[in-house]
PDB file of C-alpha atoms in Angstrom:
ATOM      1  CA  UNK A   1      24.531   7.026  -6.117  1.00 65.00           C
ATOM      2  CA  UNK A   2      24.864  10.922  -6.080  1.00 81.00           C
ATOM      3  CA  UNK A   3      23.425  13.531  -4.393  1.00 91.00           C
ATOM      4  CA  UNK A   4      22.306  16.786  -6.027  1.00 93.00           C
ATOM      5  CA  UNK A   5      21.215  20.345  -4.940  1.00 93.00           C
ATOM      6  CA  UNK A   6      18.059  21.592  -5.004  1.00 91.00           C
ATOM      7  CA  UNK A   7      19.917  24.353  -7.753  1.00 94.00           C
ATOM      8  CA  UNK A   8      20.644  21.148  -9.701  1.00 94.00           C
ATOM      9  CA  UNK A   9      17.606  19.762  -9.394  1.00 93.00           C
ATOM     10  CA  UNK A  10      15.428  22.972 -10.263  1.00 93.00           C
ATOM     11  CA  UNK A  11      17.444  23.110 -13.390  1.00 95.00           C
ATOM     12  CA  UNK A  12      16.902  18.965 -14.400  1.00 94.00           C
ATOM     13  CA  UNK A  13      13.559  18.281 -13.572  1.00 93.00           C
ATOM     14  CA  UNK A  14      12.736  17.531 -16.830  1.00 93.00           C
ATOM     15  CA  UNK A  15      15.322  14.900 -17.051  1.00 95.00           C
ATOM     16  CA  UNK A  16      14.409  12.934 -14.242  1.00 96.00           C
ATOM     17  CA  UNK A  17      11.659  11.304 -12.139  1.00 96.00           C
ATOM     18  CA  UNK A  18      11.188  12.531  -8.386  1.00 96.00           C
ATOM     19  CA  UNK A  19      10.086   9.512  -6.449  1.00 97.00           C
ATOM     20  CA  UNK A  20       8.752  11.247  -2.353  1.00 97.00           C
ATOM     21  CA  UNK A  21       9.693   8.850   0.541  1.00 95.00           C
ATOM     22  CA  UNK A  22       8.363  10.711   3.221  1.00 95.00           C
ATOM     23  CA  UNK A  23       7.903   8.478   6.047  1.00 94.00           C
ATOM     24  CA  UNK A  24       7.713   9.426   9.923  1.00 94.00           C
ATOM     25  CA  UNK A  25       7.767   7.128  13.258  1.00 92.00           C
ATOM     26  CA  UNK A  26       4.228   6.063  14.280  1.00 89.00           C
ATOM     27  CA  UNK A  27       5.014   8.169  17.537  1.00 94.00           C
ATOM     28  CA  UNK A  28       5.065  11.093  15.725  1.00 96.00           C
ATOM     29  CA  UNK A  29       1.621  11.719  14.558  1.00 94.00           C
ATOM     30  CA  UNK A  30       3.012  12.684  10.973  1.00 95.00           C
ATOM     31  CA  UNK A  31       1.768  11.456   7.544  1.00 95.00           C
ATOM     32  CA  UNK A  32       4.326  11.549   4.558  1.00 95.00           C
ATOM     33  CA  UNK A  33       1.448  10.488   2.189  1.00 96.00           C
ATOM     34  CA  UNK A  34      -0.885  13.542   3.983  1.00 96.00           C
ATOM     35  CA  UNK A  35       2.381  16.045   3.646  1.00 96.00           C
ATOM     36  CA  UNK A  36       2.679  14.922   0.244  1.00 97.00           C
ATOM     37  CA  UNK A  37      -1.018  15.374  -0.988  1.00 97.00           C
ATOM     38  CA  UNK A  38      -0.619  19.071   0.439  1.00 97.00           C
ATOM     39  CA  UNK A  39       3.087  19.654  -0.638  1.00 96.00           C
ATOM     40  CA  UNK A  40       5.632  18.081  -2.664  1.00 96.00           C
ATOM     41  CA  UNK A  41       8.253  18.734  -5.785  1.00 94.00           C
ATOM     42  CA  UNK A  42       5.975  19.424  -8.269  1.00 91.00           C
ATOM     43  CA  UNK A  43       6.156  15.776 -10.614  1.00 93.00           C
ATOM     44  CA  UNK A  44       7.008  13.758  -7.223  1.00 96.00           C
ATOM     45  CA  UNK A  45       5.499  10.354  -7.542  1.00 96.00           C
ATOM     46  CA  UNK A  46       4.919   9.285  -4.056  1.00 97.00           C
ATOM     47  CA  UNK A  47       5.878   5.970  -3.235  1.00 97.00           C
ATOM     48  CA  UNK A  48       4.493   4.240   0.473  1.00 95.00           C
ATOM     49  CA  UNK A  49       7.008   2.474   2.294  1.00 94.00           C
ATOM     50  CA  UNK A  50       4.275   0.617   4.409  1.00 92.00           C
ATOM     51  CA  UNK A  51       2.469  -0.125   1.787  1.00 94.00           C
ATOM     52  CA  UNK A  52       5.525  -1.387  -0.933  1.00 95.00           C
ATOM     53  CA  UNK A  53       7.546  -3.302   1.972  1.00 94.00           C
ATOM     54  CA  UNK A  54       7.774  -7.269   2.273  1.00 94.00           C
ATOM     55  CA  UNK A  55       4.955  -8.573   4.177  1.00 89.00           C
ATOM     56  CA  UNK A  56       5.873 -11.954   4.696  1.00 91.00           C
ATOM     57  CA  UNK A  57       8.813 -10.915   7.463  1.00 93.00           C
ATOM     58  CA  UNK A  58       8.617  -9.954  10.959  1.00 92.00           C
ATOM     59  CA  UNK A  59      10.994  -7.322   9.962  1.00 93.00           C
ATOM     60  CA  UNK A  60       9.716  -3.414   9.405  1.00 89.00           C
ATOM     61  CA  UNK A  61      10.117  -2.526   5.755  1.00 92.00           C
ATOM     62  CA  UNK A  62      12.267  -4.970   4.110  1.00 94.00           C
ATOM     63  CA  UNK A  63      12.018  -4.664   0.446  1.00 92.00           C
ATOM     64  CA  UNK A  64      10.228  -7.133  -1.531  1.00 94.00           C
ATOM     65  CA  UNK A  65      11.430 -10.244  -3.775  1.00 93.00           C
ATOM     66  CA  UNK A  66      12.387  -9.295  -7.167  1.00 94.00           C
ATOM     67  CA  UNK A  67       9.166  -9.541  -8.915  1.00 94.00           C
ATOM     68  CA  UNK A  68       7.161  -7.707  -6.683  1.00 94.00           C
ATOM     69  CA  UNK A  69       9.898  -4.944  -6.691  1.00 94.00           C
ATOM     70  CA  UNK A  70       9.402  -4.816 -10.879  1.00 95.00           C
ATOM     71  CA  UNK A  71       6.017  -4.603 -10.475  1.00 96.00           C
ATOM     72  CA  UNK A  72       6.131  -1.981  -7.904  1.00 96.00           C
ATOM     73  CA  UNK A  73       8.239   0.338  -9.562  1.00 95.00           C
ATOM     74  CA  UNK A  74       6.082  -0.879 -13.481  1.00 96.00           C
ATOM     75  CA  UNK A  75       3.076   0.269 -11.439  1.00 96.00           C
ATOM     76  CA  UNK A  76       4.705   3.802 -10.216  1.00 95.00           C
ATOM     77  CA  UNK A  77       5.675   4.577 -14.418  1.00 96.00           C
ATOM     78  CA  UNK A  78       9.537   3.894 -13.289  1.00 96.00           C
ATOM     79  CA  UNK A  79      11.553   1.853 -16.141  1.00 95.00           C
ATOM     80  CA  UNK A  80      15.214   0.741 -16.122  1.00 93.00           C
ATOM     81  CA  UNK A  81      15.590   4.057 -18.548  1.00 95.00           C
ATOM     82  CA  UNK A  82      15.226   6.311 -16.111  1.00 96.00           C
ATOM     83  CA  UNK A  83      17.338   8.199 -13.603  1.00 95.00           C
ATOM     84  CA  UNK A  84      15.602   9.132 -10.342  1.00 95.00           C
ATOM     85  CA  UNK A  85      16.189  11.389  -7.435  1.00 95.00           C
ATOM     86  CA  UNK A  86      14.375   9.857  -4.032  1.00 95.00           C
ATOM     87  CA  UNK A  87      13.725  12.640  -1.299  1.00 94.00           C
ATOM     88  CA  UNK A  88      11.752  12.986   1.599  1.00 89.00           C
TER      89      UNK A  88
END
C-alpha cells in the first residue's frame, strides 16, 4: 500500500481507478454518497460502505465473505488488473 499526492495523482489518472469512500458518523448529518453526487475526482466510482458491509454480524462494517467481496468489486468494473487509489 502507498500513498500518492494529489500532483501524482493529477498526472496518473488515466492509469488508475479512483474508488470514493466517503463515509461520516450518523451524528453528523453528512452524506458521502450526497457529497459525492455533487463533488468528487472526476472518474471516482463511489463505493457505499453501508451498503457493501457484512450483514450477517452484529459488528458495523465488517467486510464480506470472499464471494460477495468478488462480486462487489465485478459489479463496481474493478478486476485483479487494476491498481486503485481509495479516498474519501
Amino acid at each position: 500500500m502507498s500513498l500518492v499526492t494529489s500532483d501524482w495523482l493529477e498526472n496518473n489518472l488515466s492509469k488508475v481507478k479512483l474508488i470514493d469512500c466517503s463515509w461520516h458518523m450518523p451524528s453528523v448529518n453528512r452524506n458521502g454518497h450526497e457529497e459525492y453526487l455533487k463533488e468528487h475526482i472526476p472518474g471516482a466510482i463511489f463505493f457505499d460502505l453501508d451498503k457493501y458491509s457484512e450483514k450477517n454480524t452484529d459488528l458495523p462494517h465488517m467486510l464480506p465473505g470472499i464471494t460477495n467481496w468478488e462480486k462487489i468489486v465485478s459489479s463496481l468494473g474493478i478486476n485483479n488488473n487494476d491498481r486503485i487509489i481509495i479516498y474519501d
